[in-house]
Amino acid sequence: MELMNAIPLLTEIKHALAALRERGETRTLNILNFPLTDDDARYLDEVLGRGNLTITFDGAEHTFWQESNVAGVWWGEYRNASRKITLRSIEIAEVPPLVRAQTEDIDDGLQHLAAALATPPQNAKRALPVLGMAAD
């Protein structure tokens, strides 16, 4: 097995994970910036593995995260509107930072709820969604 950068990258992940645990610091490593051999990629996948949780964000761009088998370490992939990969990352965080609600979005939510509470209720247009299950 010919490893070039897998060991230094895993060392960096280990230090970033310790910083997350000790100080709450998050870190994003752009793995496209690391020259990785095929053996490096296979070894990283073997060591970090794949967890059960995936997060997909479809907006103007498509972003996908998958937890690894190491708590606090996420695989990330960012694609532009043409679906071309623009960033592959390993993110060290409890949850990838872009997944978290942003302050501006929370402010918009507060305004939305305030407007809804200021308006008398009307007939409901739809029922609550069933999450994670196909409708029968």
mmCIF file of N, CA and C in Angstrom:
data_model
loop_
_atom_site.group_PDB
_atom_site.id
_atom_site.type_symbol
_atom_site.label_atom_id
_atom_site.label_comp_id
_atom_site.label_asym_id
_atom_site.label_seq_id
_atom_site.Cartn_x
_atom_site.Cartn_y
_atom_site.Cartn_z
ATOM 1 N N MET A 1 0.858 -1.175 0.000
ATOM 2 C CA MET A 1 0.000 0.000 0.000
ATOM 3 C C MET A 1 0.905 1.239 0.000
ATOM 4 N N GLU A 2 0.694 2.108 -0.987
ATOM 5 C CA GLU A 2 1.515 3.306 -1.119
ATOM 6 C C GLU A 2 0.753 4.520 -0.588
ATOM 7 N N LEU A 3 1.068 4.902 0.656
ATOM 8 C CA LEU A 3 0.404 6.051 1.275
ATOM 9 C C LEU A 3 1.301 7.271 1.165
ATOM 10 N N MET A 4 0.690 8.388 0.742
ATOM 11 C CA MET A 4 1.447 9.623 0.614
ATOM 12 C C MET A 4 0.984 10.649 1.655
ATOM 13 N N ASN A 5 -0.330 10.878 1.740
ATOM 14 C CA ASN A 5 -0.840 11.917 2.637
ATOM 15 C C ASN A 5 -1.923 11.451 3.604
ATOM 16 N N ALA A 6 -2.284 10.183 3.590
ATOM 17 C CA ALA A 6 -3.347 9.710 4.474
ATOM 18 C C ALA A 6 -2.976 9.857 5.950
ATOM 19 N N ILE A 7 -1.759 9.497 6.304
ATOM 20 C CA ILE A 7 -1.348 9.568 7.713
ATOM 21 C C ILE A 7 -1.303 11.015 8.207
ATOM 22 N N PRO A 8 -0.678 11.963 7.470
ATOM 23 C CA PRO A 8 -0.726 13.360 7.922
ATOM 24 C C PRO A 8 -2.158 13.900 7.994
ATOM 25 N N LEU A 9 -3.020 13.497 7.056
ATOM 26 C CA LEU A 9 -4.412 13.957 7.079
ATOM 27 C C LEU A 9 -5.142 13.392 8.301
ATOM 28 N N LEU A 10 -4.946 12.125 8.606
ATOM 29 C CA LEU A 10 -5.567 11.537 9.797
ATOM 30 C C LEU A 10 -5.044 12.190 11.073
ATOM 31 N N THR A 11 -3.777 12.557 11.082
ATOM 32 C CA THR A 11 -3.212 13.273 12.239
ATOM 33 C C THR A 11 -3.887 14.630 12.398
ATOM 34 N N GLU A 12 -4.080 15.331 11.290
ATOM 35 C CA GLU A 12 -4.774 16.629 11.304
ATOM 36 C C GLU A 12 -6.207 16.467 11.812
ATOM 37 N N ILE A 13 -6.888 15.419 11.359
ATOM 38 C CA ILE A 13 -8.263 15.146 11.805
ATOM 39 C C ILE A 13 -8.279 14.882 13.313
ATOM 40 N N LYS A 14 -7.303 14.109 13.784
ATOM 41 C CA LYS A 14 -7.221 13.798 15.222
ATOM 42 C C LYS A 14 -7.064 15.076 16.041
ATOM 43 N N HIS A 15 -6.178 15.981 15.612
ATOM 44 C CA HIS A 15 -5.981 17.246 16.343
ATOM 45 C C HIS A 15 -7.235 18.122 16.281
ATOM 46 N N ALA A 16 -7.876 18.155 15.113
ATOM 47 C CA ALA A 16 -9.107 18.946 14.973
ATOM 48 C C ALA A 16 -10.227 18.367 15.841
ATOM 49 N N LEU A 17 -10.299 17.050 15.924
ATOM 50 C CA LEU A 17 -11.325 16.415 16.758
ATOM 51 C C LEU A 17 -11.081 16.728 18.235
ATOM 52 N N ALA A 18 -9.823 16.738 18.645
ATOM 53 C CA ALA A 18 -9.493 17.111 20.030
ATOM 54 C C ALA A 18 -9.878 18.570 20.288
ATOM 55 N N ALA A 19 -9.650 19.466 19.316
ATOM 56 C CA ALA A 19 -10.025 20.878 19.471
ATOM 57 C C ALA A 19 -11.542 21.040 19.537
ATOM 58 N N LEU A 20 -12.265 20.209 18.789
ATOM 59 C CA LEU A 20 -13.735 20.226 18.868
ATOM 60 C C LEU A 20 -14.175 19.818 20.262
ATOM 61 N N ARG A 21 -13.603 18.771 20.782
ATOM 62 C CA ARG A 21 -13.971 18.258 22.116
ATOM 63 C C ARG A 21 -13.605 19.241 23.218
ATOM 64 N N GLU A 22 -12.414 19.821 23.127
ATOM 65 C CA GLU A 22 -11.913 20.667 24.213
ATOM 66 C C GLU A 22 -12.415 22.107 24.146
ATOM 67 N N ARG A 23 -12.543 22.662 22.934
ATOM 68 C CA ARG A 23 -12.874 24.084 22.809
ATOM 69 C C ARG A 23 -14.082 24.367 21.921
ATOM 70 N N GLY A 24 -14.707 23.320 21.385
ATOM 71 C CA GLY A 24 -15.854 23.517 20.514
ATOM 72 C C GLY A 24 -15.502 24.054 19.140
ATOM 73 N N GLU A 25 -14.220 23.990 18.745
ATOM 74 C CA GLU A 25 -13.778 24.507 17.448
ATOM 75 C C GLU A 25 -14.125 23.523 16.338
ATOM 76 N N THR A 26 -14.688 24.051 15.252
ATOM 77 C CA THR A 26 -14.963 23.216 14.085
ATOM 78 C C THR A 26 -13.859 23.440 13.052
ATOM 79 N N ARG A 27 -13.747 22.515 12.130
ATOM 80 C CA ARG A 27 -12.698 22.605 11.110
ATOM 81 C C ARG A 27 -13.191 21.931 9.849
ATOM 82 N N THR A 28 -12.924 22.542 8.716
ATOM 83 C CA THR A 28 -13.226 21.948 7.417
ATOM 84 C C THR A 28 -11.916 21.764 6.667
ATOM 85 N N LEU A 29 -11.655 20.537 6.263
ATOM 86 C CA LEU A 29 -10.455 20.216 5.499
ATOM 87 C C LEU A 29 -10.868 19.940 4.055
ATOM 88 N N ASN A 30 -10.353 20.733 3.129
ATOM 89 C CA ASN A 30 -10.629 20.536 1.709
ATOM 90 C C ASN A 30 -9.713 19.427 1.210
ATOM 91 N N ILE A 31 -10.271 18.239 1.054
ATOM 92 C CA ILE A 31 -9.408 17.112 0.681
ATOM 93 C C ILE A 31 -9.046 17.129 -0.802
ATOM 94 N N LEU A 32 -9.654 18.029 -1.583
ATOM 95 C CA LEU A 32 -9.201 18.202 -2.966
ATOM 96 C C LEU A 32 -7.839 18.887 -3.004
ATOM 97 N N ASN A 33 -7.478 19.586 -1.915
ATOM 98 C CA ASN A 33 -6.177 20.259 -1.845
ATOM 99 C C ASN A 33 -5.044 19.314 -1.435
ATOM 100 N N PHE A 34 -5.403 18.114 -0.989
ATOM 101 C CA PHE A 34 -4.391 17.139 -0.588
ATOM 102 C C PHE A 34 -4.166 16.177 -1.746
ATOM 103 N N PRO A 35 -2.947 16.055 -2.234
ATOM 104 C CA PRO A 35 -2.725 15.035 -3.262
ATOM 105 C C PRO A 35 -2.832 13.655 -2.614
ATOM 106 N N LEU A 36 -3.881 12.933 -2.966
ATOM 107 C CA LEU A 36 -4.119 11.616 -2.388
ATOM 108 C C LEU A 36 -3.972 10.543 -3.461
ATOM 109 N N THR A 37 -3.227 9.520 -3.147
ATOM 110 C CA THR A 37 -3.153 8.370 -4.045
ATOM 111 C C THR A 37 -4.437 7.561 -3.873
ATOM 112 N N ASP A 38 -4.665 6.626 -4.771
ATOM 113 C CA ASP A 38 -5.817 5.730 -4.616
ATOM 114 C C ASP A 38 -5.720 4.974 -3.297
ATOM 115 N N ASP A 39 -4.504 4.582 -2.918
ATOM 116 C CA ASP A 39 -4.306 3.893 -1.644
ATOM 117 C C ASP A 39 -4.653 4.805 -0.465
ATOM 118 N N ASP A 40 -4.268 6.095 -0.559
ATOM 119 C CA ASP A 40 -4.639 7.058 0.482
ATOM 120 C C ASP A 40 -6.161 7.100 0.645
ATOM 121 N N ALA A 41 -6.856 7.237 -0.482
ATOM 122 C CA ALA A 41 -8.323 7.341 -0.445
ATOM 123 C C ALA A 41 -8.948 6.090 0.157
ATOM 124 N N ARG A 42 -8.450 4.928 -0.252
ATOM 125 C CA ARG A 42 -8.991 3.674 0.296
ATOM 126 C C ARG A 42 -8.716 3.567 1.802
ATOM 127 N N TYR A 43 -7.522 3.957 2.214
ATOM 128 C CA TYR A 43 -7.156 3.879 3.629
ATOM 129 C C TYR A 43 -7.998 4.844 4.469
ATOM 130 N N LEU A 44 -8.180 6.070 3.974
ATOM 131 C CA LEU A 44 -9.043 7.020 4.695
ATOM 132 C C LEU A 44 -10.449 6.465 4.858
ATOM 133 N N ASP A 45 -10.991 5.910 3.776
ATOM 134 C CA ASP A 45 -12.337 5.344 3.841
ATOM 135 C C ASP A 45 -12.390 4.167 4.808
ATOM 136 N N GLU A 46 -11.315 3.375 4.836
ATOM 137 C CA GLU A 46 -11.256 2.229 5.749
ATOM 138 C C GLU A 46 -11.195 2.689 7.209
ATOM 139 N N VAL A 47 -10.364 3.673 7.495
ATOM 140 C CA VAL A 47 -10.191 4.142 8.874
ATOM 141 C C VAL A 47 -11.415 4.918 9.354
ATOM 142 N N LEU A 48 -11.898 5.851 8.530
ATOM 143 C CA LEU A 48 -13.026 6.686 8.959
ATOM 144 C C LEU A 48 -14.361 5.983 8.771
ATOM 145 N N GLY A 49 -14.482 5.164 7.752
ATOM 146 C CA GLY A 49 -15.709 4.432 7.508
ATOM 147 C C GLY A 49 -16.876 5.342 7.170
ATOM 148 N N ARG A 50 -18.043 4.753 7.136
ATOM 149 C CA ARG A 50 -19.277 5.473 6.824
ATOM 150 C C ARG A 50 -20.301 5.180 7.908
ATOM 151 N N GLY A 51 -20.908 6.234 8.418
ATOM 152 C CA GLY A 51 -21.944 6.078 9.431
ATOM 153 C C GLY A 51 -23.312 5.946 8.787
ATOM 154 N N ASN A 52 -24.343 6.062 9.600
ATOM 155 C CA ASN A 52 -25.716 5.848 9.136
ATOM 156 C C ASN A 52 -26.453 7.121 8.749
ATOM 157 N N LEU A 53 -25.927 8.270 9.127
ATOM 158 C CA LEU A 53 -26.648 9.521 8.921
ATOM 159 C C LEU A 53 -26.124 10.256 7.698
ATOM 160 N N THR A 54 -27.029 10.658 6.820
ATOM 161 C CA THR A 54 -26.679 11.502 5.682
ATOM 162 C C THR A 54 -27.559 12.739 5.707
ATOM 163 N N ILE A 55 -27.011 13.838 5.242
ATOM 164 C CA ILE A 55 -27.737 15.099 5.168
ATOM 165 C C ILE A 55 -27.560 15.615 3.740
ATOM 166 N N THR A 56 -28.660 15.963 3.099
ATOM 167 C CA THR A 56 -28.627 16.488 1.745
ATOM 168 C C THR A 56 -29.287 17.850 1.734
ATOM 169 N N PHE A 57 -28.629 18.806 1.103
ATOM 170 C CA PHE A 57 -29.177 20.149 0.938
ATOM 171 C C PHE A 57 -29.269 20.435 -0.549
ATOM 172 N N ASP A 58 -30.476 20.608 -1.035
ATOM 173 C CA ASP A 58 -30.686 20.944 -2.444
ATOM 174 C C ASP A 58 -31.167 22.370 -2.535
ATOM 175 N N GLY A 59 -30.322 23.224 -3.013
ATOM 176 C CA GLY A 59 -30.661 24.615 -3.263
ATOM 177 C C GLY A 59 -30.116 24.953 -4.639
ATOM 178 N N ALA A 60 -29.588 26.154 -4.786
ATOM 179 C CA ALA A 60 -28.936 26.505 -6.042
ATOM 180 C C ALA A 60 -27.758 25.567 -6.270
ATOM 181 N N GLU A 61 -27.166 25.121 -5.171
ATOM 182 C CA GLU A 61 -26.094 24.135 -5.226
ATOM 183 C C GLU A 61 -26.544 22.897 -4.453
ATOM 184 N N HIS A 62 -25.900 21.802 -4.706
ATOM 185 C CA HIS A 62 -26.233 20.538 -4.050
ATOM 186 C C HIS A 62 -25.106 20.199 -3.074
ATOM 187 N N THR A 63 -25.461 20.024 -1.813
ATOM 188 C CA THR A 63 -24.463 19.693 -0.802
ATOM 189 C C THR A 63 -24.915 18.432 -0.086
ATOM 190 N N PHE A 64 -23.955 17.571 0.199
ATOM 191 C CA PHE A 64 -24.229 16.276 0.791
ATOM 192 C C PHE A 64 -23.195 16.013 1.873
ATOM 193 N N TRP A 65 -23.655 15.583 3.035
ATOM 194 C CA TRP A 65 -22.747 15.184 4.106
ATOM 195 C C TRP A 65 -23.110 13.780 4.550
ATOM 196 N N GLN A 66 -22.104 13.004 4.892
ATOM 197 C CA GLN A 66 -22.329 11.693 5.497
ATOM 198 C C GLN A 66 -21.420 11.582 6.703
ATOM 199 N N GLU A 67 -22.020 11.157 7.802
ATOM 200 C CA GLU A 67 -21.190 10.971 8.985
ATOM 201 C C GLU A 67 -20.217 9.833 8.723
ATOM 202 N N SER A 68 -19.091 9.898 9.387
ATOM 203 C CA SER A 68 -18.159 8.775 9.322
ATOM 204 C C SER A 68 -18.448 7.891 10.538
ATOM 205 N N ASN A 69 -17.682 6.847 10.704
ATOM 206 C CA ASN A 69 -17.814 6.016 11.903
ATOM 207 C C ASN A 69 -17.122 6.649 13.105
ATOM 208 N N VAL A 70 -16.496 7.795 12.901
ATOM 209 C CA VAL A 70 -15.846 8.532 13.981
ATOM 210 C C VAL A 70 -16.751 9.706 14.324
ATOM 211 N N ALA A 71 -17.331 9.687 15.505
ATOM 212 C CA ALA A 71 -18.253 10.760 15.905
ATOM 213 C C ALA A 71 -17.564 12.111 15.791
ATOM 214 N N GLY A 72 -18.244 13.057 15.160
ATOM 215 C CA GLY A 72 -17.702 14.396 14.981
ATOM 216 C C GLY A 72 -16.928 14.580 13.690
ATOM 217 N N VAL A 73 -16.816 13.531 12.879
ATOM 218 C CA VAL A 73 -16.100 13.620 11.603
ATOM 219 C C VAL A 73 -17.079 13.279 10.481
ATOM 220 N N TRP A 74 -17.209 14.204 9.530
ATOM 221 C CA TRP A 74 -18.171 14.097 8.428
ATOM 222 C C TRP A 74 -17.468 14.155 7.093
ATOM 223 N N TRP A 75 -17.937 13.359 6.132
ATOM 224 C CA TRP A 75 -17.536 13.477 4.735
ATOM 225 C C TRP A 75 -18.458 14.533 4.117
ATOM 226 N N GLY A 76 -17.924 15.452 3.335
ATOM 227 C CA GLY A 76 -18.748 16.456 2.676
ATOM 228 C C GLY A 76 -18.458 16.526 1.190
ATOM 229 N N GLU A 77 -19.496 16.828 0.424
ATOM 230 C CA GLU A 77 -19.330 17.010 -1.014
ATOM 231 C C GLU A 77 -20.238 18.147 -1.451
ATOM 232 N N TYR A 78 -19.648 19.102 -2.138
ATOM 233 C CA TYR A 78 -20.362 20.283 -2.603
ATOM 234 C C TYR A 78 -20.328 20.280 -4.130
ATOM 235 N N ARG A 79 -21.493 20.512 -4.754
ATOM 236 C CA ARG A 79 -21.582 20.545 -6.213
ATOM 237 C C ARG A 79 -22.249 21.855 -6.640
ATOM 238 N N ASN A 80 -21.829 22.386 -7.769
ATOM 239 C CA ASN A 80 -22.436 23.611 -8.268
ATOM 240 C C ASN A 80 -23.758 23.291 -8.972
ATOM 241 N N ALA A 81 -24.364 24.308 -9.576
ATOM 242 C CA ALA A 81 -25.654 24.129 -10.240
ATOM 243 C C ALA A 81 -25.580 23.118 -11.381
ATOM 244 N N SER A 82 -24.398 22.952 -11.968
ATOM 245 C CA SER A 82 -24.207 21.968 -13.038
ATOM 246 C C SER A 82 -23.863 20.590 -12.490
ATOM 247 N N ARG A 83 -23.904 20.456 -11.176
ATOM 248 C CA ARG A 83 -23.604 19.199 -10.455
ATOM 249 C C ARG A 83 -22.133 18.812 -10.517
ATOM 250 N N LYS A 84 -21.268 19.759 -10.888
ATOM 251 C CA LYS A 84 -19.824 19.500 -10.887
ATOM 252 C C LYS A 84 -19.307 19.665 -9.459
ATOM 253 N N ILE A 85 -18.465 18.742 -9.011
ATOM 254 C CA ILE A 85 -17.920 18.813 -7.656
ATOM 255 C C ILE A 85 -17.017 20.033 -7.542
ATOM 256 N N THR A 86 -17.322 20.887 -6.562
ATOM 257 C CA THR A 86 -16.500 22.071 -6.320
ATOM 258 C C THR A 86 -15.671 21.934 -5.045
ATOM 259 N N LEU A 87 -16.094 21.051 -4.152
ATOM 260 C CA LEU A 87 -15.371 20.851 -2.898
ATOM 261 C C LEU A 87 -15.694 19.472 -2.349
ATOM 262 N N ARG A 88 -14.653 18.763 -1.956
ATOM 263 C CA ARG A 88 -14.805 17.542 -1.153
ATOM 264 C C ARG A 88 -14.116 17.846 0.149
ATOM 265 N N SER A 89 -14.793 17.544 1.238
ATOM 266 C CA SER A 89 -14.245 17.932 2.530
ATOM 267 C C SER A 89 -14.371 16.814 3.543
ATOM 268 N N ILE A 90 -13.585 16.968 4.573
ATOM 269 C CA ILE A 90 -13.796 16.234 5.815
ATOM 270 C C ILE A 90 -14.048 17.327 6.838
ATOM 271 N N GLU A 91 -15.213 17.273 7.457
ATOM 272 C CA GLU A 91 -15.605 18.327 8.382
ATOM 273 C C GLU A 91 -15.626 17.772 9.795
ATOM 274 N N ILE A 92 -14.973 18.488 10.680
ATOM 275 C CA ILE A 92 -14.899 18.081 12.070
ATOM 276 C C ILE A 92 -15.804 19.031 12.840
ATOM 277 N N ALA A 93 -16.955 18.508 13.243
ATOM 278 C CA ALA A 93 -17.983 19.300 13.909
ATOM 279 C C ALA A 93 -19.035 18.348 14.456
ATOM 280 N N GLU A 94 -19.784 18.816 15.451
ATOM 281 C CA GLU A 94 -20.901 17.996 15.922
ATOM 282 C C GLU A 94 -21.895 17.793 14.781
ATOM 283 N N VAL A 95 -22.154 18.873 14.058
ATOM 284 C CA VAL A 95 -22.990 18.879 12.862
ATOM 285 C C VAL A 95 -22.283 19.810 11.884
ATOM 286 N N PRO A 96 -22.243 19.492 10.594
ATOM 287 C CA PRO A 96 -21.580 20.416 9.664
ATOM 288 C C PRO A 96 -22.131 21.840 9.816
ATOM 289 N N PRO A 97 -21.260 22.836 9.914
ATOM 290 C CA PRO A 97 -21.704 24.206 10.200
ATOM 291 C C PRO A 97 -22.770 24.746 9.257
ATOM 292 N N LEU A 98 -22.737 24.382 7.980
ATOM 293 C CA LEU A 98 -23.750 24.891 7.059
ATOM 294 C C LEU A 98 -25.136 24.317 7.310
ATOM 295 N N VAL A 99 -25.216 23.224 8.053
ATOM 296 C CA VAL A 99 -26.507 22.611 8.360
ATOM 297 C C VAL A 99 -27.224 23.389 9.470
ATOM 298 N N ARG A 100 -26.445 24.006 10.319
ATOM 299 C CA ARG A 100 -27.018 24.732 11.456
ATOM 300 C C ARG A 100 -27.826 25.925 10.983
ATOM 301 N N ALA A 101 -28.882 26.246 11.711
ATOM 302 C CA ALA A 101 -29.685 27.425 11.382
ATOM 303 C C ALA A 101 -28.836 28.679 11.557
ATOM 304 N N GLN A 102 -28.876 29.547 10.566
ATOM 305 C CA GLN A 102 -28.136 30.795 10.608
ATOM 306 C C GLN A 102 -28.983 31.864 11.300
ATOM 307 N N THR A 103 -28.346 32.836 11.927
ATOM 308 C CA THR A 103 -29.044 33.875 12.683
ATOM 309 C C THR A 103 -30.095 34.575 11.829
ATOM 310 N N GLU A 104 -29.752 34.907 10.583
ATOM 311 C CA GLU A 104 -30.700 35.600 9.700
ATOM 312 C C GLU A 104 -31.923 34.735 9.422
ATOM 313 N N ASP A 105 -31.719 33.445 9.272
ATOM 314 C CA ASP A 105 -32.835 32.529 9.019
ATOM 315 C C ASP A 105 -33.724 32.415 10.256
ATOM 316 N N ILE A 106 -33.136 32.409 11.430
ATOM 317 C CA ILE A 106 -33.926 32.378 12.669
ATOM 318 C C ILE A 106 -34.743 33.658 12.785
ATOM 319 N N ASP A 107 -34.139 34.803 12.437
ATOM 320 C CA ASP A 107 -34.874 36.075 12.453
ATOM 321 C C ASP A 107 -36.072 36.016 11.511
ATOM 322 N N ASP A 108 -35.879 35.452 10.306
ATOM 323 C CA ASP A 108 -36.991 35.298 9.362
ATOM 324 C C ASP A 108 -38.076 34.406 9.951
ATOM 325 N N GLY A 109 -37.673 33.343 10.621
ATOM 326 C CA GLY A 109 -38.641 32.446 11.255
ATOM 327 C C GLY A 109 -39.437 33.139 12.346
ATOM 328 N N LEU A 110 -38.766 33.967 13.140
ATOM 329 C CA LEU A 110 -39.475 34.725 14.181
ATOM 330 C C LEU A 110 -40.497 35.666 13.566
ATOM 331 N N GLN A 111 -40.142 36.330 12.472
ATOM 332 C CA GLN A 111 -41.088 37.220 11.789
ATOM 333 C C GLN A 111 -42.270 36.444 11.233
ATOM 334 N N HIS A 112 -42.003 35.289 10.659
ATOM 335 C CA HIS A 112 -43.070 34.446 10.110
ATOM 336 C C HIS A 112 -44.050 34.021 11.215
ATOM 337 N N LEU A 113 -43.517 33.570 12.342
ATOM 338 C CA LEU A 113 -44.385 33.138 13.442
ATOM 339 C C LEU A 113 -45.145 34.308 14.046
ATOM 340 N N ALA A 114 -44.503 35.468 14.159
ATOM 341 C CA ALA A 114 -45.188 36.652 14.684
ATOM 342 C C ALA A 114 -46.352 37.036 13.780
ATOM 343 N N ALA A 115 -46.144 36.984 12.465
ATOM 344 C CA ALA A 115 -47.218 37.304 11.522
ATOM 345 C C ALA A 115 -48.347 36.274 11.625
ATOM 346 N N ALA A 116 -48.004 35.002 11.777
ATOM 347 C CA ALA A 116 -49.026 33.956 11.896
ATOM 348 C C ALA A 116 -49.830 34.129 13.177
ATOM 349 N N LEU A 117 -49.169 34.497 14.254
ATOM 350 C CA LEU A 117 -49.872 34.679 15.530
ATOM 351 C C LEU A 117 -50.722 35.951 15.536
ATOM 352 N N ALA A 118 -50.391 36.910 14.707
ATOM 353 C CA ALA A 118 -51.149 38.159 14.638
ATOM 354 C C ALA A 118 -52.390 38.034 13.764
ATOM 355 N N THR A 119 -52.487 36.962 12.999
ATOM 356 C CA THR A 119 -53.609 36.740 12.092
ATOM 357 C C THR A 119 -54.528 35.692 12.694
ATOM 358 N N PRO A 120 -55.861 35.959 12.710
ATOM 359 C CA PRO A 120 -56.767 34.929 13.232
ATOM 360 C C PRO A 120 -56.647 33.636 12.423
ATOM 361 N N PRO A 121 -56.749 32.474 13.080
ATOM 362 C CA PRO A 121 -56.600 31.200 12.359
ATOM 363 C C PRO A 121 -57.694 31.015 11.312
ATOM 364 N N GLN A 122 -57.304 30.426 10.210
ATOM 365 C CA GLN A 122 -58.224 30.059 9.129
ATOM 366 C C GLN A 122 -58.258 28.537 9.053
ATOM 367 N N ASN A 123 -58.998 28.008 8.120
ATOM 368 C CA ASN A 123 -59.011 26.557 7.923
ATOM 369 C C ASN A 123 -57.626 26.090 7.500
ATOM 370 N N ALA A 124 -57.194 25.005 8.101
ATOM 371 C CA ALA A 124 -55.876 24.458 7.759
ATOM 372 C C ALA A 124 -55.864 24.001 6.311
ATOM 373 N N LYS A 125 -54.811 24.324 5.596
ATOM 374 C CA LYS A 125 -54.704 23.949 4.187
ATOM 375 C C LYS A 125 -54.135 22.542 4.016
ATOM 376 N N ARG A 126 -53.383 22.076 5.002
ATOM 377 C CA ARG A 126 -52.795 20.748 4.876
ATOM 378 C C ARG A 126 -52.540 20.178 6.271
ATOM 379 N N ALA A 127 -52.437 18.881 6.322
ATOM 380 C CA ALA A 127 -52.167 18.197 7.582
ATOM 381 C C ALA A 127 -50.664 18.177 7.841
ATOM 382 N N LEU A 128 -50.304 17.808 9.051
ATOM 383 C CA LEU A 128 -48.873 17.684 9.381
ATOM 384 C C LEU A 128 -48.242 16.632 8.485
ATOM 385 N N PRO A 129 -46.991 16.852 8.088
ATOM 386 C CA PRO A 129 -46.314 15.854 7.247
ATOM 387 C C PRO A 129 -45.923 14.625 8.051
ATOM 388 N N VAL A 130 -45.862 13.518 7.373
ATOM 389 C CA VAL A 130 -45.317 12.298 7.968
ATOM 390 C C VAL A 130 -43.872 12.242 7.506
ATOM 391 N N LEU A 131 -42.956 12.337 8.460
ATOM 392 C CA LEU A 131 -41.540 12.401 8.125
ATOM 393 C C LEU A 131 -40.931 11.021 8.028
ATOM 394 N N GLY A 132 -40.128 10.828 7.006
ATOM 395 C CA GLY A 132 -39.375 9.591 6.866
ATOM 396 C C GLY A 132 -40.165 8.397 6.388
ATOM 397 N N MET A 133 -41.408 8.613 5.996
ATOM 398 C CA MET A 133 -42.221 7.497 5.523
ATOM 399 C C MET A 133 -42.982 7.954 4.285
ATOM 400 N N ALA A 134 -43.125 7.064 3.335
ATOM 401 C CA ALA A 134 -43.914 7.376 2.148
ATOM 402 C C ALA A 134 -45.384 7.397 2.528
ATOM 403 N N ALA A 135 -46.119 8.340 1.972
ATOM 404 C CA ALA A 135 -47.553 8.424 2.239
ATOM 405 C C ALA A 135 -48.250 7.224 1.607
ATOM 406 N N ASP A 136 -49.238 6.711 2.299
ATOM 407 C CA ASP A 136 -50.002 5.564 1.754
ATOM 408 C C ASP A 136 -51.085 6.033 0.827
#
